[in-house]
mmCIF file of C-alpha atoms in Angstrom:
data_model
loop_
_atom_site.group_PDB
_atom_site.id
_atom_site.type_symbol
_atom_site.label_atom_id
_atom_site.label_comp_id
_atom_site.label_asym_id
_atom_site.label_seq_id
_atom_site.Cartn_x
_atom_site.Cartn_y
_atom_site.Cartn_z
ATOM 1 C CA TRP A 28 -10.622 13.240 25.412
ATOM 2 C CA GLN A 29 -11.057 13.960 21.757
ATOM 3 C CA SER A 30 -11.168 10.890 19.370
ATOM 4 C CA ILE A 31 -10.441 11.562 15.621
ATOM 5 C CA ASP A 32 -10.591 8.567 13.176
ATOM 6 C CA PHE A 33 -7.853 8.791 10.449
ATOM 7 C CA LYS A 34 -8.643 5.450 8.941
ATOM 8 C CA HIS A 35 -9.442 6.761 5.532
ATOM 9 C CA VAL A 36 -6.361 9.139 5.472
ATOM 10 C CA LEU A 37 -4.128 6.243 6.323
ATOM 11 C CA GLN A 38 -5.682 3.972 3.681
ATOM 12 C CA ASN A 39 -5.112 6.680 1.143
ATOM 13 C CA TRP A 40 -1.469 7.077 2.365
ATOM 14 C CA PHE A 41 -0.816 3.346 1.861
ATOM 15 C CA LYS A 42 -2.364 3.326 -1.610
ATOM 16 C CA GLN A 43 -0.671 6.566 -2.650
ATOM 17 C CA PRO A 44 2.491 7.187 -0.469
ATOM 18 C CA HIS A 45 3.385 10.507 -2.299
ATOM 19 C CA THR A 46 0.269 12.106 -0.764
ATOM 20 C CA ASN A 47 1.486 11.600 2.798
ATOM 21 C CA TRP A 48 2.338 15.124 4.038
ATOM 22 C CA GLY A 49 1.917 14.097 7.635
ATOM 23 C CA ILE A 50 -0.536 15.258 10.278
ATOM 24 C CA ASP A 51 -0.404 18.672 12.013
ATOM 25 C CA ILE A 52 -2.528 18.711 15.204
ATOM 26 C CA ASN A 53 -3.255 22.025 16.997
ATOM 27 C CA ALA A 54 -5.448 22.287 20.229
ATOM 28 C CA PHE A 55 -6.789 25.684 21.398
ATOM 29 C CA ASP A 56 -9.147 26.621 24.328
ATOM 30 C CA GLU A 57 -12.335 28.848 23.685
ATOM 31 C CA SER A 58 -10.157 32.061 23.965
ATOM 32 C CA GLY A 59 -7.887 30.950 21.144
ATOM 33 C CA ASN A 60 -4.900 30.010 23.506
ATOM 34 C CA ASP A 61 -2.661 27.176 22.442
ATOM 35 C CA LEU A 62 -3.206 24.158 24.651
ATOM 36 C CA ALA A 63 -0.494 21.978 23.265
ATOM 37 C CA VAL A 64 2.200 23.051 25.771
ATOM 38 C CA THR A 65 4.805 20.271 26.197
ATOM 39 C CA SER A 66 8.021 19.912 28.081
ATOM 40 C CA LEU A 67 11.043 17.853 27.599
ATOM 41 C CA ARG A 68 11.224 17.225 31.277
ATOM 42 C CA PRO A 69 10.119 13.873 32.323
ATOM 43 C CA GLY A 70 7.514 13.299 35.065
ATOM 44 C CA GLU A 71 5.372 16.466 34.619
ATOM 45 C CA GLU A 72 1.653 15.739 35.064
ATOM 46 C CA GLY A 73 -1.299 17.087 33.105
ATOM 47 C CA LEU A 74 0.575 17.566 29.814
ATOM 48 C CA PRO A 75 -1.238 16.818 26.531
ATOM 49 C CA PHE A 76 -0.345 13.708 24.776
ATOM 50 C CA LEU A 77 -1.282 11.824 21.679
ATOM 51 C CA GLU A 78 -2.338 8.145 21.593
ATOM 52 C CA VAL A 79 -2.412 6.251 18.534
ATOM 53 C CA LYS A 80 -3.947 2.758 18.250
ATOM 54 C CA VAL A 81 -3.155 0.626 15.366
ATOM 55 C CA LEU A 82 -5.217 -2.626 15.033
ATOM 56 C CA GLU A 83 -3.837 -5.377 12.973
ATOM 57 C CA THR A 84 -6.454 -7.249 11.093
ATOM 58 C CA THR A 85 -6.238 -11.067 10.719
ATOM 59 C CA GLU A 86 -8.705 -11.204 7.919
ATOM 60 C CA ARG A 87 -7.743 -10.855 4.333
ATOM 61 C CA SER A 88 -9.458 -7.866 2.850
ATOM 62 C CA ARG A 89 -10.416 -7.449 -0.917
ATOM 63 C CA ARG A 90 -7.703 -4.820 -1.397
ATOM 64 C CA ASN A 91 -5.003 -7.351 -0.768
ATOM 65 C CA LEU A 92 -6.310 -9.656 -3.493
ATOM 66 C CA GLY A 93 -4.603 -7.662 -6.216
ATOM 67 C CA LEU A 94 -6.042 -5.678 -9.114
ATOM 68 C CA ASP A 95 -7.397 -7.109 -12.371
ATOM 69 C CA CYS A 96 -7.367 -4.659 -15.175
ATOM 70 C CA ASP A 97 -7.886 -4.480 -18.950
ATOM 71 C CA GLU A 98 -6.763 -2.424 -21.804
ATOM 72 C CA HIS A 99 -9.039 0.439 -20.955
ATOM 73 C CA SER A 100 -7.949 0.744 -17.150
ATOM 74 C CA THR A 101 -6.302 3.853 -16.031
ATOM 75 C CA GLU A 102 -4.811 2.205 -12.932
ATOM 76 C CA SER A 103 -1.107 3.032 -12.553
ATOM 77 C CA ARG A 104 -0.443 0.558 -9.722
ATOM 78 C CA CYS A 105 0.661 -3.073 -10.193
ATOM 79 C CA CYS A 106 -2.150 -4.730 -12.069
ATOM 80 C CA ARG A 107 -2.934 -8.060 -13.729
ATOM 81 C CA TYR A 108 -3.773 -7.740 -17.411
ATOM 82 C CA PRO A 109 -5.331 -10.462 -19.546
ATOM 83 C CA LEU A 110 -3.134 -12.324 -22.146
ATOM 84 C CA THR A 111 -4.294 -15.327 -24.061
ATOM 85 C CA VAL A 112 -1.665 -17.335 -25.753
ATOM 86 C CA ASP A 113 -3.095 -19.028 -28.951
ATOM 87 C CA PHE A 114 -0.866 -21.774 -30.225
ATOM 88 C CA GLU A 115 -2.942 -22.278 -33.329
ATOM 89 C CA ALA A 116 -2.347 -18.492 -34.187
ATOM 90 C CA PHE A 117 1.366 -18.912 -33.753
ATOM 91 C CA GLY A 118 1.325 -21.928 -36.176
ATOM 92 C CA TRP A 119 2.448 -24.113 -33.380
ATOM 93 C CA ASP A 120 0.452 -27.274 -34.596
ATOM 94 C CA TRP A 121 2.834 -29.512 -32.875
ATOM 95 C CA ILE A 122 1.067 -28.620 -29.432
ATOM 96 C CA ILE A 123 -1.841 -30.915 -29.110
ATOM 97 C CA ALA A 124 -3.336 -29.560 -25.956
ATOM 98 C CA PRO A 125 -4.184 -26.951 -24.867
ATOM 99 C CA LYS A 126 -4.723 -25.038 -27.952
ATOM 100 C CA ARG A 127 -4.795 -21.799 -25.962
ATOM 101 C CA TYR A 128 -4.271 -20.743 -22.382
ATOM 102 C CA LYS A 129 -4.665 -17.618 -20.229
ATOM 103 C CA ALA A 130 -0.982 -16.471 -19.349
ATOM 104 C CA ASN A 131 -1.961 -12.942 -18.209
ATOM 105 C CA TYR A 132 0.880 -10.406 -17.280
ATOM 106 C CA CYS A 133 1.514 -7.876 -14.651
ATOM 107 C CA SER A 134 2.388 -4.267 -15.285
ATOM 108 C CA GLY A 135 2.506 -1.010 -13.143
ATOM 109 C CA GLN A 136 4.140 0.541 -10.126
ATOM 110 C CA CYS A 137 4.560 -1.288 -6.938
ATOM 111 C CA GLU A 138 4.778 1.064 -4.093
ATOM 112 C CA TYR A 139 6.631 -0.046 -0.923
ATOM 113 C CA MET A 140 3.622 -0.533 1.150
ATOM 114 C CA PHE A 141 1.300 -1.805 -1.701
ATOM 115 C CA MET A 142 0.727 -5.607 -1.830
ATOM 116 C CA GLN A 143 3.840 -6.710 0.036
ATOM 117 C CA LYS A 144 3.444 -10.280 0.817
ATOM 118 C CA TYR A 145 6.460 -10.873 2.996
ATOM 119 C CA PRO A 146 7.554 -8.408 5.803
ATOM 120 C CA HIS A 147 11.237 -8.883 5.082
ATOM 121 C CA THR A 148 10.701 -7.003 1.798
ATOM 122 C CA HIS A 149 9.913 -3.831 4.054
ATOM 123 C CA LEU A 150 12.662 -4.424 6.317
ATOM 124 C CA VAL A 151 15.320 -4.853 3.603
ATOM 125 C CA GLN A 152 14.069 -1.488 1.982
ATOM 126 C CA HIS A 153 14.590 0.284 5.450
ATOM 127 C CA ALA A 154 17.971 -1.296 6.248
ATOM 128 C CA ASN A 155 19.504 -0.423 2.936
ATOM 129 C CA PRO A 156 17.316 1.984 0.919
ATOM 130 C CA ARG A 157 19.912 2.522 -1.828
ATOM 131 C CA GLY A 158 20.891 -1.055 -2.209
ATOM 132 C CA SER A 159 17.522 -2.588 -2.689
ATOM 133 C CA ALA A 160 15.761 -2.433 -5.873
ATOM 134 C CA GLY A 161 12.351 -2.290 -4.239
ATOM 135 C CA PRO A 162 9.310 -4.426 -4.791
ATOM 136 C CA CYS A 163 8.510 -5.384 -8.383
ATOM 137 C CA CYS A 164 5.314 -6.249 -9.925
ATOM 138 C CA THR A 165 5.110 -9.986 -10.450
ATOM 139 C CA PRO A 166 2.267 -12.594 -10.795
ATOM 140 C CA THR A 167 1.452 -14.733 -7.912
ATOM 141 C CA LYS A 168 -0.348 -17.600 -9.855
#
């Protein structure tokens, strides 16, 4: 058995789906002969196969918390930017309190596998790729 850890490759694909060019696996013996000989006929023993294990984590990771950016950030993905609304600066003296508050705003690209909170968003995209607008960058709080 040969075991190869593709965790970092897959993480990059989820962050930047346009970099997913697939995986090409070739197996050769010491003489350079191709070992990946497969057949479409069922029941043949001893043929090579590929086993993929995907483990679903139940813990929330830092990556899922979203991105906080500022005016100097070069991030192109969906990101939360600071925005303070100052009512005194607007001349809105009829607002007693608060005088200002942090409104923040979101901006950036939201890839299909990036920060999707609900699984149905992904299913809708696959069921009707031309009819769905895709995920959008929106605040959560």
